[in-house]
Amino acid sequence: MSTIISLVAVEDSTLGQGSVSMVSADYPLGIDCGFPQKGVDFAGAREAGVEFAAIRIGQGEDPDSDFAESWPHAKQERILRFAYVVYDPDIKGLVHVEMYRDIMSPNDRGELAPSLDLELLPVNWNELKAMVDGIEKYDGREAMICYSGAWFLNAIAIPAWLQAKSFWLTGYNDTGPTMPKGFHPEEL
């Protein structure tokens, strides 16, 4: 298992104003792109030091309306990309997979492995596993799991198969992610 810890820039960030944060040479700066963040300026992001873009491909069976525009623009600016699917507990795992396959070109899957964004509870672990397995089979790479420290704390009993996955612990603020009790990234 490996862990990626990063700070994801948001529109109202105060990072450029000298705020104290986890951002350092030790943590890459990335941006989250999807319909909530309309009109991402990838050239400006590159100039600001953004190294990667997490680009939302969709949630459940609903494609993200900005994916088709964001995906090639990030590539054009030489920003590393990965697509992420937001897990929806009300949608079957294989429906998530169908949506991903319908949108993601097998010839341009991104420079980084796909990610599954866990935000919503409760989790049907069998459906989530079907989603993970299906996306990994299509993509040919092991998917990262993306969640916040708060989700990690609220999920209670995470199955061993999920614990073994690489994960991306996010922080959508200027100070980075809230670290779960007992979590020490320096030990990974």
mmCIF file of C-alpha atoms in Angstrom:
data_model
loop_
_atom_site.group_PDB
_atom_site.id
_atom_site.type_symbol
_atom_site.label_atom_id
_atom_site.label_comp_id
_atom_site.label_asym_id
_atom_site.label_seq_id
_atom_site.Cartn_x
_atom_site.Cartn_y
_atom_site.Cartn_z
ATOM 1 C CA MET A 1 0.000 0.000 0.000
ATOM 2 C CA SER A 2 1.185 3.511 -0.701
ATOM 3 C CA THR A 3 -0.248 6.837 0.251
ATOM 4 C CA ILE A 4 -0.414 10.066 -1.657
ATOM 5 C CA ILE A 5 -1.010 13.106 0.495
ATOM 6 C CA SER A 6 -1.714 16.304 -1.297
ATOM 7 C CA LEU A 7 -3.365 19.600 -0.992
ATOM 8 C CA VAL A 8 -5.986 20.320 -3.597
ATOM 9 C CA ALA A 9 -6.303 23.971 -4.474
ATOM 10 C CA VAL A 10 -9.736 25.496 -4.328
ATOM 11 C CA GLU A 11 -10.999 28.799 -5.625
ATOM 12 C CA ASP A 12 -11.056 30.591 -2.263
ATOM 13 C CA SER A 13 -7.606 29.378 -1.215
ATOM 14 C CA THR A 14 -5.333 31.766 0.657
ATOM 15 C CA LEU A 15 -2.138 29.886 -0.220
ATOM 16 C CA GLY A 16 -0.880 32.748 -2.360
ATOM 17 C CA GLN A 17 -1.331 35.082 0.602
ATOM 18 C CA GLY A 18 1.249 33.401 2.834
ATOM 19 C CA SER A 19 -1.093 31.168 4.821
ATOM 20 C CA VAL A 20 0.351 28.360 6.915
ATOM 21 C CA SER A 21 -0.293 24.996 5.317
ATOM 22 C CA MET A 22 0.926 21.466 4.684
ATOM 23 C CA VAL A 23 2.086 22.556 1.235
ATOM 24 C CA SER A 24 5.808 22.058 0.934
ATOM 25 C CA ALA A 25 8.278 20.367 -1.344
ATOM 26 C CA ASP A 26 7.146 17.135 0.327
ATOM 27 C CA TYR A 27 3.583 17.329 -0.967
ATOM 28 C CA PRO A 28 2.519 17.881 -4.582
ATOM 29 C CA LEU A 29 -0.036 20.541 -5.349
ATOM 30 C CA GLY A 30 -3.026 19.427 -7.367
ATOM 31 C CA ILE A 31 -6.405 20.647 -8.480
ATOM 32 C CA ASP A 32 -9.808 19.012 -8.450
ATOM 33 C CA CYS A 33 -11.661 19.489 -11.723
ATOM 34 C CA GLY A 34 -15.305 18.804 -12.358
ATOM 35 C CA PHE A 35 -18.587 20.566 -12.891
ATOM 36 C CA PRO A 36 -18.392 22.280 -9.462
ATOM 37 C CA GLN A 37 -15.106 23.959 -10.540
ATOM 38 C CA LYS A 38 -16.223 25.233 -13.963
ATOM 39 C CA GLY A 39 -13.712 26.767 -16.330
ATOM 40 C CA VAL A 40 -10.372 25.617 -14.899
ATOM 41 C CA ASP A 41 -7.458 27.695 -16.203
ATOM 42 C CA PHE A 42 -4.909 24.919 -16.751
ATOM 43 C CA ALA A 43 -2.229 27.276 -18.075
ATOM 44 C CA GLY A 44 -2.578 29.372 -14.923
ATOM 45 C CA ALA A 45 -2.576 26.239 -12.803
ATOM 46 C CA ARG A 46 0.682 25.071 -14.388
ATOM 47 C CA GLU A 47 2.248 28.507 -13.786
ATOM 48 C CA ALA A 48 1.135 28.332 -10.139
ATOM 49 C CA GLY A 49 2.990 25.051 -9.645
ATOM 50 C CA VAL A 50 0.139 22.586 -9.999
ATOM 51 C CA GLU A 51 1.581 19.151 -10.786
ATOM 52 C CA PHE A 52 -1.535 17.034 -11.177
ATOM 53 C CA ALA A 53 -5.246 17.259 -11.828
ATOM 54 C CA ALA A 54 -7.873 14.990 -10.330
ATOM 55 C CA ILE A 55 -10.542 15.166 -13.010
ATOM 56 C CA ARG A 56 -14.022 13.975 -12.096
ATOM 57 C CA ILE A 57 -15.365 11.594 -14.732
ATOM 58 C CA GLY A 58 -18.722 11.187 -12.998
ATOM 59 C CA GLN A 59 -20.770 9.905 -10.086
ATOM 60 C CA GLY A 60 -22.775 6.716 -10.179
ATOM 61 C CA GLU A 61 -24.321 6.613 -13.632
ATOM 62 C CA ASP A 62 -24.017 10.363 -14.263
ATOM 63 C CA PRO A 63 -21.058 11.594 -16.345
ATOM 64 C CA ASP A 64 -19.406 14.866 -15.347
ATOM 65 C CA SER A 65 -20.339 17.600 -17.818
ATOM 66 C CA ASP A 66 -16.817 19.133 -17.773
ATOM 67 C CA PHE A 67 -14.718 15.975 -18.202
ATOM 68 C CA ALA A 68 -14.531 16.116 -22.011
ATOM 69 C CA GLU A 69 -13.159 19.671 -21.846
ATOM 70 C CA SER A 70 -10.852 19.331 -18.817
ATOM 71 C CA TRP A 71 -9.168 16.035 -19.786
ATOM 72 C CA PRO A 72 -7.426 17.231 -22.987
ATOM 73 C CA HIS A 73 -6.710 20.741 -21.632
ATOM 74 C CA ALA A 74 -4.806 19.384 -18.636
ATOM 75 C CA LYS A 75 -2.799 17.146 -20.975
ATOM 76 C CA GLN A 76 -2.040 20.081 -23.266
ATOM 77 C CA GLU A 77 -0.546 21.948 -20.278
ATOM 78 C CA ARG A 78 1.477 18.855 -19.317
ATOM 79 C CA ILE A 79 -0.317 18.455 -16.000
ATOM 80 C CA LEU A 80 -0.423 14.839 -14.861
ATOM 81 C CA ARG A 81 -3.994 13.549 -14.862
ATOM 82 C CA PHE A 82 -6.127 10.938 -13.230
ATOM 83 C CA ALA A 83 -9.831 10.412 -13.589
ATOM 84 C CA TYR A 84 -11.940 9.783 -10.527
ATOM 85 C CA VAL A 85 -15.389 8.339 -10.073
ATOM 86 C CA VAL A 86 -17.460 9.376 -7.069
ATOM 87 C CA TYR A 87 -18.948 6.253 -5.479
ATOM 88 C CA ASP A 88 -22.724 6.515 -5.079
ATOM 89 C CA PRO A 89 -24.113 3.957 -2.608
ATOM 90 C CA ASP A 90 -27.511 4.064 -4.349
ATOM 91 C CA ILE A 91 -26.030 2.834 -7.653
ATOM 92 C CA LYS A 92 -24.802 -0.703 -8.400
ATOM 93 C CA GLY A 93 -21.018 -1.061 -8.696
ATOM 94 C CA LEU A 94 -21.163 -2.309 -12.276
ATOM 95 C CA VAL A 95 -23.224 0.725 -13.321
ATOM 96 C CA HIS A 96 -20.320 2.937 -12.157
ATOM 97 C CA VAL A 97 -18.012 0.766 -14.283
ATOM 98 C CA GLU A 98 -20.240 1.082 -17.375
ATOM 99 C CA MET A 99 -20.255 4.880 -17.053
ATOM 100 C CA TYR A 100 -16.435 4.906 -16.725
ATOM 101 C CA ARG A 101 -15.952 2.624 -19.748
ATOM 102 C CA ASP A 102 -18.363 4.680 -21.851
ATOM 103 C CA ILE A 103 -16.342 7.854 -21.269
ATOM 104 C CA MET A 104 -12.699 6.866 -20.739
ATOM 105 C CA SER A 105 -10.797 6.243 -23.960
ATOM 106 C CA PRO A 106 -8.562 3.165 -23.780
ATOM 107 C CA ASN A 107 -5.980 5.200 -25.732
ATOM 108 C CA ASP A 108 -5.765 8.100 -23.254
ATOM 109 C CA ARG A 109 -6.329 6.833 -19.728
ATOM 110 C CA GLY A 110 -4.190 9.494 -18.052
ATOM 111 C CA GLU A 111 -0.698 9.474 -16.662
ATOM 112 C CA LEU A 112 -1.798 8.426 -13.178
ATOM 113 C CA ALA A 113 -3.975 5.509 -12.112
ATOM 114 C CA PRO A 114 -7.729 6.084 -11.810
ATOM 115 C CA SER A 115 -9.217 6.865 -8.436
ATOM 116 C CA LEU A 116 -12.445 6.033 -6.680
ATOM 117 C CA ASP A 117 -13.707 8.873 -4.522
ATOM 118 C CA LEU A 118 -15.426 7.743 -1.350
ATOM 119 C CA GLU A 119 -17.535 10.539 0.068
ATOM 120 C CA LEU A 120 -20.969 9.075 0.617
ATOM 121 C CA LEU A 121 -22.148 6.676 3.303
ATOM 122 C CA PRO A 122 -23.355 4.047 3.922
ATOM 123 C CA VAL A 123 -21.093 1.827 1.844
ATOM 124 C CA ASN A 124 -22.171 -1.451 0.319
ATOM 125 C CA TRP A 125 -18.750 -3.134 0.387
ATOM 126 C CA ASN A 126 -19.722 -5.774 -2.207
ATOM 127 C CA GLU A 127 -20.913 -3.138 -4.683
ATOM 128 C CA LEU A 128 -17.854 -0.992 -4.024
ATOM 129 C CA LYS A 129 -15.601 -4.009 -4.646
ATOM 130 C CA ALA A 130 -17.425 -4.737 -7.929
ATOM 131 C CA MET A 131 -16.817 -1.121 -8.927
ATOM 132 C CA VAL A 132 -13.117 -1.246 -8.002
ATOM 133 C CA ASP A 133 -12.562 -4.591 -9.741
ATOM 134 C CA GLY A 134 -14.394 -3.501 -12.903
ATOM 135 C CA ILE A 135 -12.545 -0.204 -13.274
ATOM 136 C CA GLU A 136 -9.185 -1.873 -12.608
ATOM 137 C CA LYS A 137 -9.924 -4.574 -15.179
ATOM 138 C CA TYR A 138 -10.843 -1.988 -17.833
ATOM 139 C CA ASP A 139 -7.979 0.375 -17.032
ATOM 140 C CA GLY A 140 -5.281 -2.239 -16.457
ATOM 141 C CA ARG A 141 -3.928 -0.450 -13.384
ATOM 142 C CA GLU A 142 -4.667 -0.642 -9.690
ATOM 143 C CA ALA A 143 -7.029 2.155 -8.711
ATOM 144 C CA MET A 144 -6.254 4.578 -5.916
ATOM 145 C CA ILE A 145 -8.869 5.179 -3.294
ATOM 146 C CA CYS A 146 -9.581 8.804 -2.467
ATOM 147 C CA TYR A 147 -11.105 9.864 0.812
ATOM 148 C CA SER A 148 -10.858 12.534 3.413
ATOM 149 C CA GLY A 149 -9.780 11.948 6.976
ATOM 150 C CA ALA A 150 -13.379 12.559 8.058
ATOM 151 C CA TRP A 151 -14.682 9.750 5.806
ATOM 152 C CA PHE A 152 -11.978 7.419 7.103
ATOM 153 C CA LEU A 153 -13.053 8.127 10.683
ATOM 154 C CA ASN A 154 -16.757 7.606 9.947
ATOM 155 C CA ALA A 155 -16.490 4.427 7.870
ATOM 156 C CA ILE A 156 -15.839 2.324 10.994
ATOM 157 C CA ALA A 157 -14.777 -1.117 9.691
ATOM 158 C CA ILE A 158 -12.885 -0.906 6.412
ATOM 159 C CA PRO A 159 -12.430 -4.348 4.784
ATOM 160 C CA ALA A 160 -8.907 -5.747 4.335
ATOM 161 C CA TRP A 161 -9.102 -5.653 0.513
ATOM 162 C CA LEU A 162 -9.692 -1.881 0.675
ATOM 163 C CA GLN A 163 -7.026 -1.301 3.317
ATOM 164 C CA ALA A 164 -4.494 -2.926 0.956
ATOM 165 C CA LYS A 165 -5.168 -0.359 -1.794
ATOM 166 C CA SER A 166 -3.100 2.740 -2.412
ATOM 167 C CA PHE A 167 -5.009 5.763 -1.306
ATOM 168 C CA TRP A 168 -5.072 9.479 -1.775
ATOM 169 C CA LEU A 169 -5.871 11.373 1.414
ATOM 170 C CA THR A 170 -7.225 14.782 0.489
ATOM 171 C CA GLY A 171 -7.489 18.150 2.114
ATOM 172 C CA TYR A 172 -9.700 20.761 0.480
ATOM 173 C CA ASN A 173 -8.370 23.679 2.448
ATOM 174 C CA ASP A 174 -5.138 25.517 3.115
ATOM 175 C CA THR A 175 -3.929 23.193 5.847
ATOM 176 C CA GLY A 176 -4.330 19.833 4.159
ATOM 177 C CA PRO A 177 -6.192 16.723 5.231
ATOM 178 C CA THR A 178 -7.412 15.962 8.712
ATOM 179 C CA MET A 179 -5.290 13.001 9.743
ATOM 180 C CA PRO A 180 -7.215 10.103 11.268
ATOM 181 C CA LYS A 181 -6.183 9.148 14.791
ATOM 182 C CA GLY A 182 -3.178 6.846 14.666
ATOM 183 C CA PHE A 183 -2.378 7.724 11.045
ATOM 184 C CA HIS A 184 1.254 8.694 10.534
ATOM 185 C CA PRO A 185 2.125 9.265 6.867
ATOM 186 C CA GLU A 186 5.822 9.562 7.643
ATOM 187 C CA GLU A 187 5.769 5.890 8.624
ATOM 188 C CA LEU A 188 4.415 4.686 5.271
#
